[in-house]
PDB file of C-alpha atoms in Angstrom:
ATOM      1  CA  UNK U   1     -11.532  -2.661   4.508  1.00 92.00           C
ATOM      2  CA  UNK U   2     -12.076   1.092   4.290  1.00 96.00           C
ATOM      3  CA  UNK U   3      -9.185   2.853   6.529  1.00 97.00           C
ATOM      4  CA  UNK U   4      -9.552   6.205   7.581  1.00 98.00           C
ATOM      5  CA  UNK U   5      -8.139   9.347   9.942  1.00 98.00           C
ATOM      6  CA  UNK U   6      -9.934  11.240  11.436  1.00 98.00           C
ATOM      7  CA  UNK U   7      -9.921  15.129  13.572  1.00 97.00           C
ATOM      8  CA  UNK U   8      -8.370  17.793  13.884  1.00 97.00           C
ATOM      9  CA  UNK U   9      -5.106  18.334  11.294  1.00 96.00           C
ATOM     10  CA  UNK U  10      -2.444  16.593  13.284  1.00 95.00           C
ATOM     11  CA  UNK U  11      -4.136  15.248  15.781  1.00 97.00           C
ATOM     12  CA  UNK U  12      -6.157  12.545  13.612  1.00 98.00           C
ATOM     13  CA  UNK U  13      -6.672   9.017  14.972  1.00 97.00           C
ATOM     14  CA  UNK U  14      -7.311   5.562  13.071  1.00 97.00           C
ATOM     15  CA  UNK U  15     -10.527   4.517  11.812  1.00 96.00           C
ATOM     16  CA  UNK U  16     -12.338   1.903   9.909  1.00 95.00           C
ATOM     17  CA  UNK U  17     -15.318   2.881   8.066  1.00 95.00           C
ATOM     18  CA  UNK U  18     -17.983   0.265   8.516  1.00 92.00           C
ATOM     19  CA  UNK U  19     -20.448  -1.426   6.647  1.00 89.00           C
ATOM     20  CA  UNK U  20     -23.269   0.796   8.246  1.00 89.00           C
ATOM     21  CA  UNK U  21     -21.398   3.646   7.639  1.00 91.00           C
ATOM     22  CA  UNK U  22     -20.424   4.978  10.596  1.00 94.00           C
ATOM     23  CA  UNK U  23     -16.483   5.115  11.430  1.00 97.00           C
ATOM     24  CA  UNK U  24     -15.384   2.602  14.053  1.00 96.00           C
ATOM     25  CA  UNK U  25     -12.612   3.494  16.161  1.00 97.00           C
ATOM     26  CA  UNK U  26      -9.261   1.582  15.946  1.00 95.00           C
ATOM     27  CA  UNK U  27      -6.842   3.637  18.250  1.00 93.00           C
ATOM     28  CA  UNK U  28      -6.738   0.796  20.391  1.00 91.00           C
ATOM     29  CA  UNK U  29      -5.907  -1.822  17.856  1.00 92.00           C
ATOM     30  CA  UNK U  30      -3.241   0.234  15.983  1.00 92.00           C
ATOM     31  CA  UNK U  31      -1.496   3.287  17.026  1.00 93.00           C
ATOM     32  CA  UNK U  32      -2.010   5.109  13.742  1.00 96.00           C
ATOM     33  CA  UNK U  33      -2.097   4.081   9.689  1.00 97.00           C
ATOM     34  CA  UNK U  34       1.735   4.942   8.830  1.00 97.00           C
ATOM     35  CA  UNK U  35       4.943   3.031   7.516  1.00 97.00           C
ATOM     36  CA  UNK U  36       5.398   1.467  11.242  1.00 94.00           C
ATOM     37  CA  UNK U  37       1.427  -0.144  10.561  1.00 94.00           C
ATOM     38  CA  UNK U  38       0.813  -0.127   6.837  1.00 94.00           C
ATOM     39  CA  UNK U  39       2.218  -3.915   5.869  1.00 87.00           C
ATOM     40  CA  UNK U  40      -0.106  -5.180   9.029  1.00 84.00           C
ATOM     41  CA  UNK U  41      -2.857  -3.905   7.926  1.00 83.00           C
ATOM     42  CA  UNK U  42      -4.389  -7.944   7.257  1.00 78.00           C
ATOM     43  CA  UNK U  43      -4.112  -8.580  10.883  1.00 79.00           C
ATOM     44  CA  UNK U  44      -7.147  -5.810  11.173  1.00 85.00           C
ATOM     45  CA  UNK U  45      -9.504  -8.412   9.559  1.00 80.00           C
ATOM     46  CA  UNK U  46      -9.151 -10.515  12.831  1.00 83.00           C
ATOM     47  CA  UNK U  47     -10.605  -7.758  14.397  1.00 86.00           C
ATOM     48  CA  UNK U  48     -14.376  -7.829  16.115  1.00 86.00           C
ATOM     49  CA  UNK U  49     -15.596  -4.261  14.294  1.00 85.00           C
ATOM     50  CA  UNK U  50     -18.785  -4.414  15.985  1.00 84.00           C
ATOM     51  CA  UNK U  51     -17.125  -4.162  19.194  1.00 88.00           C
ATOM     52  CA  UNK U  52     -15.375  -1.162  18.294  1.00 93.00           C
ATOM     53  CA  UNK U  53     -15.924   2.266  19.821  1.00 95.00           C
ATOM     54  CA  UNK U  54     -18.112   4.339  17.658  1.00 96.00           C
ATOM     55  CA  UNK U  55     -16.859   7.507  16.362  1.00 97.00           C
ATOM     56  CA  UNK U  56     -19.804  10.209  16.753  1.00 94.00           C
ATOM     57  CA  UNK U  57     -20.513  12.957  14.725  1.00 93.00           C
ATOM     58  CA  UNK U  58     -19.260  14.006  11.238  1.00 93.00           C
ATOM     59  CA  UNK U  59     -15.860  14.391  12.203  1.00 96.00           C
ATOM     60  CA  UNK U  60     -13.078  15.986   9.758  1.00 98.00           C
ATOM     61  CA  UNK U  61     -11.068  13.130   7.646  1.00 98.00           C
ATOM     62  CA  UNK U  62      -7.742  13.738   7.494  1.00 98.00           C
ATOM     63  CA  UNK U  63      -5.147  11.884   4.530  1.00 98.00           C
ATOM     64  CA  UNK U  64      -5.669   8.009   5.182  1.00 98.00           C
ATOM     65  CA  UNK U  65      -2.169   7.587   5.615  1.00 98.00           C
ATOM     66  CA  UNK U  66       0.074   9.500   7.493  1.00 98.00           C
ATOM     67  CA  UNK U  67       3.658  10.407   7.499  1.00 98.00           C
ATOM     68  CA  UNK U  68       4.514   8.730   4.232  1.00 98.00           C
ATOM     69  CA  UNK U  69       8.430   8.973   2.529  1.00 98.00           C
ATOM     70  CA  UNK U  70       7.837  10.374  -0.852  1.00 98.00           C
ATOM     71  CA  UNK U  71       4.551  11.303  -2.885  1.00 98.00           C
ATOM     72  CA  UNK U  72       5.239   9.863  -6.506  1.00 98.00           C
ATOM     73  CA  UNK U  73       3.812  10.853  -9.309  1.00 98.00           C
ATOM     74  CA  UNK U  74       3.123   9.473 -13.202  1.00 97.00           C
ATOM     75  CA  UNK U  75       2.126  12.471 -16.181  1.00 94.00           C
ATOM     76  CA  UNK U  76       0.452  12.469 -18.744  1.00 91.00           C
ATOM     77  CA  UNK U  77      -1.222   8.611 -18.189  1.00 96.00           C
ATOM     78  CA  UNK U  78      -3.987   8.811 -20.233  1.00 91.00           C
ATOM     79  CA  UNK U  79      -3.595   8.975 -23.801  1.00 84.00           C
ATOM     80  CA  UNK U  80      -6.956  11.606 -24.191  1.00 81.00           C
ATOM     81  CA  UNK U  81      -5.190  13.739 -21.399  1.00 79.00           C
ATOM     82  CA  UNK U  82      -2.110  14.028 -23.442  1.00 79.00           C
ATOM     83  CA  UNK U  83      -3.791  15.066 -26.372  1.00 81.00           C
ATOM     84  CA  UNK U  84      -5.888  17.284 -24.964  1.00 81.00           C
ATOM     85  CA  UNK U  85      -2.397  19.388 -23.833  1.00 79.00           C
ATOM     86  CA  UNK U  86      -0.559  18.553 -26.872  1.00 79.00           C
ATOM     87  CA  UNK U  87       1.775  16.454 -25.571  1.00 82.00           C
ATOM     88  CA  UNK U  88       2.969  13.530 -27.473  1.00 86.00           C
ATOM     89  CA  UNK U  89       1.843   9.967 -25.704  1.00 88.00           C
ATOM     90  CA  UNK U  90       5.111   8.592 -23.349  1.00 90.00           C
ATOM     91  CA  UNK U  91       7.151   5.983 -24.350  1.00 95.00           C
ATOM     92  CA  UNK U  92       7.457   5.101 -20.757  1.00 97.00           C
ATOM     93  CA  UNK U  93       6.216   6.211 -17.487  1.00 97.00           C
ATOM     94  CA  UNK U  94       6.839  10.286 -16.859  1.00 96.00           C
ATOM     95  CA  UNK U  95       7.722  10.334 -13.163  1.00 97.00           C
ATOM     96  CA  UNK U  96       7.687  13.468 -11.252  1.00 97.00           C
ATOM     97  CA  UNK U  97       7.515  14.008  -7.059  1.00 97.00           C
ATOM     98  CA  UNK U  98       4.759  16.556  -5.437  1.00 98.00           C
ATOM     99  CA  UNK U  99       6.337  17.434  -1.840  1.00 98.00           C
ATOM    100  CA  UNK U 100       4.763  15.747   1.532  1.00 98.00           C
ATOM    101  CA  UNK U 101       3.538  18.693   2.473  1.00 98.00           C
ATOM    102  CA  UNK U 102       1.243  19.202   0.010  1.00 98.00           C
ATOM    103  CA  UNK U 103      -1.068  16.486   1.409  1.00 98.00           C
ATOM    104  CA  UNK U 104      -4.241  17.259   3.059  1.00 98.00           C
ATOM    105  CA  UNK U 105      -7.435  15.593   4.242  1.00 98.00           C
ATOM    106  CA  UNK U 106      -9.890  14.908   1.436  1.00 98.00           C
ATOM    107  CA  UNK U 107     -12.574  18.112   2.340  1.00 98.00           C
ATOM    108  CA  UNK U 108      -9.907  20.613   3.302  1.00 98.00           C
ATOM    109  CA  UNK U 109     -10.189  23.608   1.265  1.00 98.00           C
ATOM    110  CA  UNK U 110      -7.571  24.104  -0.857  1.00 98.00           C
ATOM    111  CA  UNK U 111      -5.236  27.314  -0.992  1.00 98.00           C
ATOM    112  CA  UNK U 112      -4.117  29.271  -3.776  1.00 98.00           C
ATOM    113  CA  UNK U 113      -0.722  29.734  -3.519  1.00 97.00           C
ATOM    114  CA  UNK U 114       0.953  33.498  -3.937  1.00 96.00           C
ATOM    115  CA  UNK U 115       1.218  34.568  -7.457  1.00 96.00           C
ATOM    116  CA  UNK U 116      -1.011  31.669  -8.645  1.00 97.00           C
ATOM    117  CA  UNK U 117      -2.857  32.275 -12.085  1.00 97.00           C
ATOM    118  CA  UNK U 118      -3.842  29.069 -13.276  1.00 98.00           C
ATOM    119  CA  UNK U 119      -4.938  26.723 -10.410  1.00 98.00           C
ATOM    120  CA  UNK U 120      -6.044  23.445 -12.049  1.00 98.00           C
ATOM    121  CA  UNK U 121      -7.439  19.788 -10.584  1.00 98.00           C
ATOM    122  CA  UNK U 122      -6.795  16.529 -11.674  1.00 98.00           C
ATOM    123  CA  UNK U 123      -8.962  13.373 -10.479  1.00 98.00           C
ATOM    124  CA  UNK U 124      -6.592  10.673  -9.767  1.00 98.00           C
ATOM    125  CA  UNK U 125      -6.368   6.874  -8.893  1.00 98.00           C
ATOM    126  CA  UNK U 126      -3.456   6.660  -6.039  1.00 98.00           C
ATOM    127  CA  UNK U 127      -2.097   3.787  -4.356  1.00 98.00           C
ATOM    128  CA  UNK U 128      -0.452   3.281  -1.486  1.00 98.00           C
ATOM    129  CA  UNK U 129       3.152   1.374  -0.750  1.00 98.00           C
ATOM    130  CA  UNK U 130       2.734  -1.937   1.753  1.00 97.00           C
ATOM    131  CA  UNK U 131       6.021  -3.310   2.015  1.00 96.00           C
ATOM    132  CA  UNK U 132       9.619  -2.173   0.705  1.00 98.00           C
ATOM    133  CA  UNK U 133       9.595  -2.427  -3.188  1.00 98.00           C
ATOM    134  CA  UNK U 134      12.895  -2.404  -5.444  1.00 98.00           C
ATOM    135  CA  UNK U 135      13.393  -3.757  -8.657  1.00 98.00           C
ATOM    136  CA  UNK U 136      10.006  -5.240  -8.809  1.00 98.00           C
ATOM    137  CA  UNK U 137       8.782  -7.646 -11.578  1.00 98.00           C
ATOM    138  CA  UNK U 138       5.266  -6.678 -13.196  1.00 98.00           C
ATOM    139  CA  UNK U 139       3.688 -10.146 -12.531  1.00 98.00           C
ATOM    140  CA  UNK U 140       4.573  -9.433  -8.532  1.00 98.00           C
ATOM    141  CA  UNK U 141       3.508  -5.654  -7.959  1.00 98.00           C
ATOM    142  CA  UNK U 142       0.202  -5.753  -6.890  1.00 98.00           C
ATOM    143  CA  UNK U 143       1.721  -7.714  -3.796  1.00 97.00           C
ATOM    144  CA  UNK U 144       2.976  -4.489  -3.102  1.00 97.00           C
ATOM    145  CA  UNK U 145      -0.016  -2.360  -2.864  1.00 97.00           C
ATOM    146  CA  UNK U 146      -1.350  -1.501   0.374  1.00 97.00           C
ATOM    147  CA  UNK U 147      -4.424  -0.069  -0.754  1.00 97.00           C
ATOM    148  CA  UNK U 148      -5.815   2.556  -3.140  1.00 98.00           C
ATOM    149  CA  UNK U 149      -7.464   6.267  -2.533  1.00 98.00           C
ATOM    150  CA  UNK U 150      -8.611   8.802  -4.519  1.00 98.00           C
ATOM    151  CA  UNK U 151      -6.782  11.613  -4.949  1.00 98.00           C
ATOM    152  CA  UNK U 152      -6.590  15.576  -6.542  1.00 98.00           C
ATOM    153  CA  UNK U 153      -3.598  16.150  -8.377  1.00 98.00           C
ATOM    154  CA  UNK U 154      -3.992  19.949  -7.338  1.00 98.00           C
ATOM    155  CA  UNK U 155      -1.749  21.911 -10.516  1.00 98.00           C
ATOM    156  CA  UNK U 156      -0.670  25.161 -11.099  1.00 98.00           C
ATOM    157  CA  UNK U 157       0.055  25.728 -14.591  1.00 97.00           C
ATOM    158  CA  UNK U 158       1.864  28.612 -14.374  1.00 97.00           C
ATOM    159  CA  UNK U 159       4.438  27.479 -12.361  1.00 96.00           C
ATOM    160  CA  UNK U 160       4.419  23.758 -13.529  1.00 95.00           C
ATOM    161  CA  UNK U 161       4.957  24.929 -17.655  1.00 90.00           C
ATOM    162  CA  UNK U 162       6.046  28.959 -17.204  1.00 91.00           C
ATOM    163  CA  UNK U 163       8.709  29.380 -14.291  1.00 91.00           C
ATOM    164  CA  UNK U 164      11.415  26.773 -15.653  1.00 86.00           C
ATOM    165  CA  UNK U 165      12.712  23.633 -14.863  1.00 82.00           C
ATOM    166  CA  UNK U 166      10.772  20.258 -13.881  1.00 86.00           C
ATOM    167  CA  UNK U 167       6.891  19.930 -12.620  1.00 93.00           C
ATOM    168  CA  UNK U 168       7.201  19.687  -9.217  1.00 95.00           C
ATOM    169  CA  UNK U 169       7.221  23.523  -8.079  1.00 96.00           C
ATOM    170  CA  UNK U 170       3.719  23.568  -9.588  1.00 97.00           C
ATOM    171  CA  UNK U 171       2.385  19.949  -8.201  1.00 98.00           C
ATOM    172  CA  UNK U 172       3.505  21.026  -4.381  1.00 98.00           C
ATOM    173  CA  UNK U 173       2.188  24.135  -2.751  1.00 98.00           C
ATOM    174  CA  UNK U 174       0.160  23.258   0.360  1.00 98.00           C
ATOM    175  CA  UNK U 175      -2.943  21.471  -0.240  1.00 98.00           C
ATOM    176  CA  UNK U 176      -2.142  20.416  -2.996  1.00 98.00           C
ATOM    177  CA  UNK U 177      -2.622  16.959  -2.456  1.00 98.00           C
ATOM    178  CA  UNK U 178      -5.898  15.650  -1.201  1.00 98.00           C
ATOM    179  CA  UNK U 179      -5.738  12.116  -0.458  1.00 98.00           C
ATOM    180  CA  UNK U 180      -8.595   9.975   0.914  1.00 97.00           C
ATOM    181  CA  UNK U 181     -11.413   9.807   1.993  1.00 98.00           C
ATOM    182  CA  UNK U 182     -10.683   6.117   2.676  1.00 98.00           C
ATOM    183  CA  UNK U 183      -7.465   4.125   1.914  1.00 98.00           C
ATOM    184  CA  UNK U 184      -9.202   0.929   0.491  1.00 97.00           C
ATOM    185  CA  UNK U 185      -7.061  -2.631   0.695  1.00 96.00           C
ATOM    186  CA  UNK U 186      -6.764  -4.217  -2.711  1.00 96.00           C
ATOM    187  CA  UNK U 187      -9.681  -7.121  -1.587  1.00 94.00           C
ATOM    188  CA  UNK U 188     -12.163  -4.726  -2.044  1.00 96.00           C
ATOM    189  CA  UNK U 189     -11.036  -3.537  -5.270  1.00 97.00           C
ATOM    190  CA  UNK U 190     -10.906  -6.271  -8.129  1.00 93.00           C
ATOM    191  CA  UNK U 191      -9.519  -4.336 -11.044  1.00 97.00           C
ATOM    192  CA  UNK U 192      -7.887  -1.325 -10.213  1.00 98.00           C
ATOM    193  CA  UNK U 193      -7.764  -0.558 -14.121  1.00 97.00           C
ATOM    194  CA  UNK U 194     -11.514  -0.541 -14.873  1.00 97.00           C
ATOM    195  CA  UNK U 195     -12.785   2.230 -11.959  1.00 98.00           C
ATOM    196  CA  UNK U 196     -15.081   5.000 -13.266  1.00 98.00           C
ATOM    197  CA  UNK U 197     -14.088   8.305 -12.087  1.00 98.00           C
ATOM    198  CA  UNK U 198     -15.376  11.931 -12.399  1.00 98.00           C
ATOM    199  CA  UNK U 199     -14.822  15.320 -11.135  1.00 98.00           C
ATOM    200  CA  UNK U 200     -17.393  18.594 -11.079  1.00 98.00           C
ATOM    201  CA  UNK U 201     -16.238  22.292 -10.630  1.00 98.00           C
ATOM    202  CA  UNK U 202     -19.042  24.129  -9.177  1.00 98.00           C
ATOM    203  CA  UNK U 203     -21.739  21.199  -9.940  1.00 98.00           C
ATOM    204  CA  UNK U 204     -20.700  21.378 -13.508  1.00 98.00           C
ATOM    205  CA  UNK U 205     -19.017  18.161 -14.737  1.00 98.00           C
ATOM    206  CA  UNK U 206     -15.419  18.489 -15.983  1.00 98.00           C
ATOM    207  CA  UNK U 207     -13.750  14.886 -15.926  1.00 97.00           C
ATOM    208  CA  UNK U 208     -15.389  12.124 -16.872  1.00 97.00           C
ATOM    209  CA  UNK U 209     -12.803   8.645 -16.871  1.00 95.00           C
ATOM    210  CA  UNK U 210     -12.269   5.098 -16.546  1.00 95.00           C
ATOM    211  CA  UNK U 211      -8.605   3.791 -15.516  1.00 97.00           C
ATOM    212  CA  UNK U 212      -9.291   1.154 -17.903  1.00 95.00           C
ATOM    213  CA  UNK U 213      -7.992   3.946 -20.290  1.00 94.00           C
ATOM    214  CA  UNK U 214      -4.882   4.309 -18.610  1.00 96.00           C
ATOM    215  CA  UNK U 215      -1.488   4.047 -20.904  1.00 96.00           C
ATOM    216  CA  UNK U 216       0.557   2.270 -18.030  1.00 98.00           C
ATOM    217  CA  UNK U 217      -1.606   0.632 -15.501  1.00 98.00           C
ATOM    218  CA  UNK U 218      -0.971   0.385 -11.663  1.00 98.00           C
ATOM    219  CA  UNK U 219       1.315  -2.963 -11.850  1.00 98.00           C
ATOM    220  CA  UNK U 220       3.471  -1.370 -14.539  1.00 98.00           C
ATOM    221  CA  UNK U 221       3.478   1.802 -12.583  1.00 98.00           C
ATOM    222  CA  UNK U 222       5.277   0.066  -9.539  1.00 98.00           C
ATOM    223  CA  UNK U 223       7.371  -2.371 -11.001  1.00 98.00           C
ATOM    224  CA  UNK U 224       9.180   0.743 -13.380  1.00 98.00           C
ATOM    225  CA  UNK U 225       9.297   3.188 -10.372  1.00 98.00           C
ATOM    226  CA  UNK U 226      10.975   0.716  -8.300  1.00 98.00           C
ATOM    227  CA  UNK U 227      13.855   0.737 -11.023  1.00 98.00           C
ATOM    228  CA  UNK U 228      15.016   3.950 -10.084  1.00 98.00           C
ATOM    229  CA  UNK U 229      13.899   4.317  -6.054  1.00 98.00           C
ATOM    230  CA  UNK U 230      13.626   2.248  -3.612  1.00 98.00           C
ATOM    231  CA  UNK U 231       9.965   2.915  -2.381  1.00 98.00           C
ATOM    232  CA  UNK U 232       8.974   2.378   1.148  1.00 98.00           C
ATOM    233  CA  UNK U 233       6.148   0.794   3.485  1.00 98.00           C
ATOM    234  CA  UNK U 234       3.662   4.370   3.260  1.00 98.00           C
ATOM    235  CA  UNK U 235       4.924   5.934   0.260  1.00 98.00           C
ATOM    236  CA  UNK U 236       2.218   6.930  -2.200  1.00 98.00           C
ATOM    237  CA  UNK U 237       1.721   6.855  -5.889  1.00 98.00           C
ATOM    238  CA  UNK U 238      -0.368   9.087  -8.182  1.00 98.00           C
ATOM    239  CA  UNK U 239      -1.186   7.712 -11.443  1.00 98.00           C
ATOM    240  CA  UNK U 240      -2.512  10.625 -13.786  1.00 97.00           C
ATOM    241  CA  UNK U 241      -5.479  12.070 -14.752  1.00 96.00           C
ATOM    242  CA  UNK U 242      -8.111  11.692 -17.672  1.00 96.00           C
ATOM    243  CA  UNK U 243      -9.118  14.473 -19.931  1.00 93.00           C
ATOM    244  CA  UNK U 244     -11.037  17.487 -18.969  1.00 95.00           C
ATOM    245  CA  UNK U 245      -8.672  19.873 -16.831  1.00 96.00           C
ATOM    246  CA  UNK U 246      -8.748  23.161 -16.731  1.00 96.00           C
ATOM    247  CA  UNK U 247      -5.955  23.569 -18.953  1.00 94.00           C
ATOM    248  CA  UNK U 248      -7.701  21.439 -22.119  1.00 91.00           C
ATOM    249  CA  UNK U 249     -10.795  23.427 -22.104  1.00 93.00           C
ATOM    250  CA  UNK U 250     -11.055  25.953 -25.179  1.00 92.00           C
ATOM    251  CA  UNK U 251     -10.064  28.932 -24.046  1.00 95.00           C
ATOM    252  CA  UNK U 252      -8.631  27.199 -20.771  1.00 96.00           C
ATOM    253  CA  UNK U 253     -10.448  27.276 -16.775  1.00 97.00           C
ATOM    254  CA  UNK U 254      -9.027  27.946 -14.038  1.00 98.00           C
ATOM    255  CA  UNK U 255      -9.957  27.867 -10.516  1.00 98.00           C
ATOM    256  CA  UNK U 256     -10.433  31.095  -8.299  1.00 98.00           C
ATOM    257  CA  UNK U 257     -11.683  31.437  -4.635  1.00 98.00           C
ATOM    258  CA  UNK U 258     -14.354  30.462  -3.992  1.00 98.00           C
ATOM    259  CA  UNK U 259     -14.817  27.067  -6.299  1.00 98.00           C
ATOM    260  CA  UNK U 260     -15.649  23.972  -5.476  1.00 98.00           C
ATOM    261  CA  UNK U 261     -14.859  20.963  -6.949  1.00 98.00           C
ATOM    262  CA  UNK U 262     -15.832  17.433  -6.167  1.00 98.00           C
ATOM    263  CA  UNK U 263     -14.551  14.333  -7.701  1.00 98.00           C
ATOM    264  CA  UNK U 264     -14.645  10.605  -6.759  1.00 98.00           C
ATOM    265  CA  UNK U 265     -13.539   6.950  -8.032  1.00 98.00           C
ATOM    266  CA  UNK U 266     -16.048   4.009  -7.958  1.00 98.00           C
ATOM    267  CA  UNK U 267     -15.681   2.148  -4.815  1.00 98.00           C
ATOM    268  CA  UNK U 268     -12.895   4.979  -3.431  1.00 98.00           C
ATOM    269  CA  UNK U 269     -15.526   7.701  -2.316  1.00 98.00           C
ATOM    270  CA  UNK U 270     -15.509  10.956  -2.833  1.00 98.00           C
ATOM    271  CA  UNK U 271     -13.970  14.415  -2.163  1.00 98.00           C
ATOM    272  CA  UNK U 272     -14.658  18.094  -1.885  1.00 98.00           C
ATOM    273  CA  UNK U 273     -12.901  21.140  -1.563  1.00 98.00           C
ATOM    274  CA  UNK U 274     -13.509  24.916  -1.844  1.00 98.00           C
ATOM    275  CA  UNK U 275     -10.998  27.172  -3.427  1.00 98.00           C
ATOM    276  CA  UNK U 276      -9.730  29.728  -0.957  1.00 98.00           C
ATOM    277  CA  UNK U 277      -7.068  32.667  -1.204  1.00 97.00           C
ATOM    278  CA  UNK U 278      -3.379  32.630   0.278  1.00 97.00           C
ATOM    279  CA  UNK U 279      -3.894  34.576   3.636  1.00 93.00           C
ATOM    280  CA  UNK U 280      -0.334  34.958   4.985  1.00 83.00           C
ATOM    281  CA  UNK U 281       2.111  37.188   4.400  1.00 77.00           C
TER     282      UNK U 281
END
């Protein structure tokens, strides 16, 4: 199944995306895709789509998950990424956390934050929590996986590498988290580590990846993150990026008003997002 959400931002209701690709309406089925619905999601496949209430329109997709605990996330996962920043390969999983509210529907524009210089993207394979996982074994993770999205590891530089401390202050401004546009259950997906994946910056290709080339693949993602948190029913998981950011290029690119980028993971979709400046005060 392909889950989505979809209208306005907060307001977004349950959807399934159907075969003939128009989005099927499932608020009467399930109230919404969160931690109270995530681990039920096989009890959808009972469900007569064709008598479901078409959704008309284009409407907006929001995240395809909503209200989730923690947003998790694993650096420098591909070996070619790490080189490309000069960072020696991990001897285990690098975790670091990008805030809740950084997560956005998968065509919202994304801001640039105040005092943002180096605004960078990052095409990611994420995958979503089903039931309550702690101290996992390898061999049993991908029981735990709900389902798996694409996702924009949105960066600033600057603040990740030049204002101190750990990542996170430049993983979590708003929008800096694009998740969707579908949250796909693991039956459609046979390998989660050999999906081709690419992202373009203004129709010019940037990224070009396979999770195949991952250093630490999904199942060894979960089980060594549930060592040290308890993650819940909702919770999601970004898994790193593949070479090509901003940041590798020679001299480095970075993303200004105005940009677009679109990026996308075989059988995940795809997403895009224009660039826009920090309006407030």
């Amino acid at each position: 199944m392909k889950l989505v959400r979809f209208g306005r931002a907060g307001q977004e209701k349950p959807g399934l995306l159907h075969a003939d690709g128009r989005i099927r309406d499932l608020s009467k089925v399930v109230k919404d895709i969160d931690p109270t619905t995530i681990g039920q999601l096989s009890k959808l496949k009972s469900v007569k789509i064709d008598k479901l209430p078409v959704v008309k329109g284009r409407p907006r997709l929001g995240p395809p998950v909503a209200r989730s605990s923690k947003f998790i996330a694993i650096g420098l996962n591909y070996s070619d990424h790490a080189a490309e920043t000069n960072s020696p390969i991990p001897k285990e999983p690098i975790i670091f956390t990008k805030a809740t509210t950084s997560i956005c529907g998968p065509n919202d524009n994304v801001i640039q934050p105040k005092g943002s210089i180096k605004l960078d993207w990052e095409v990611e394979l994420a995958f979503v929590i089903g039931r309550t996982a702690r101290y996992v074994a390898e061999k049993d993770a991908l029981r735990y996986v709900a389902g798996y999205m694409v996702c924009n590891d949105v960066s600033e530089r600057h603040f990740q590498a030049e204002r101190g401390g750990q990542w996170t202050k430049g993983k979590s401004a708003d929008t800096f988290g694009p998740i969707g546009p579908w949250l796909v259950t693991p039956d459609e997906i046979k390998d989660p580590q050999n999906l081709a994946m690419f992202l373009d910056v203004n129709g010019e290709r940037m990224q070009t990846g396979n999770t195949a080339t991952m250093i630490f693949g999904v199942a060894t993602i979960l089980s060594y993150v549930s060592q040290f948190m308890t993650l819940l029913p909702g919770d999601l998981v970004t898994t790193g990026t593949p070479p090509g950011v901003g940041l590798g290029k020679k001299p480095p690119i970075f993303l200004k008003p105005g940009d677009v980028m679109r990026l996308g993971i075989a059988g995940l979709g795809e997403q895009q997002q224009k660039v826009v400046a920090y309006k407030g005060k």
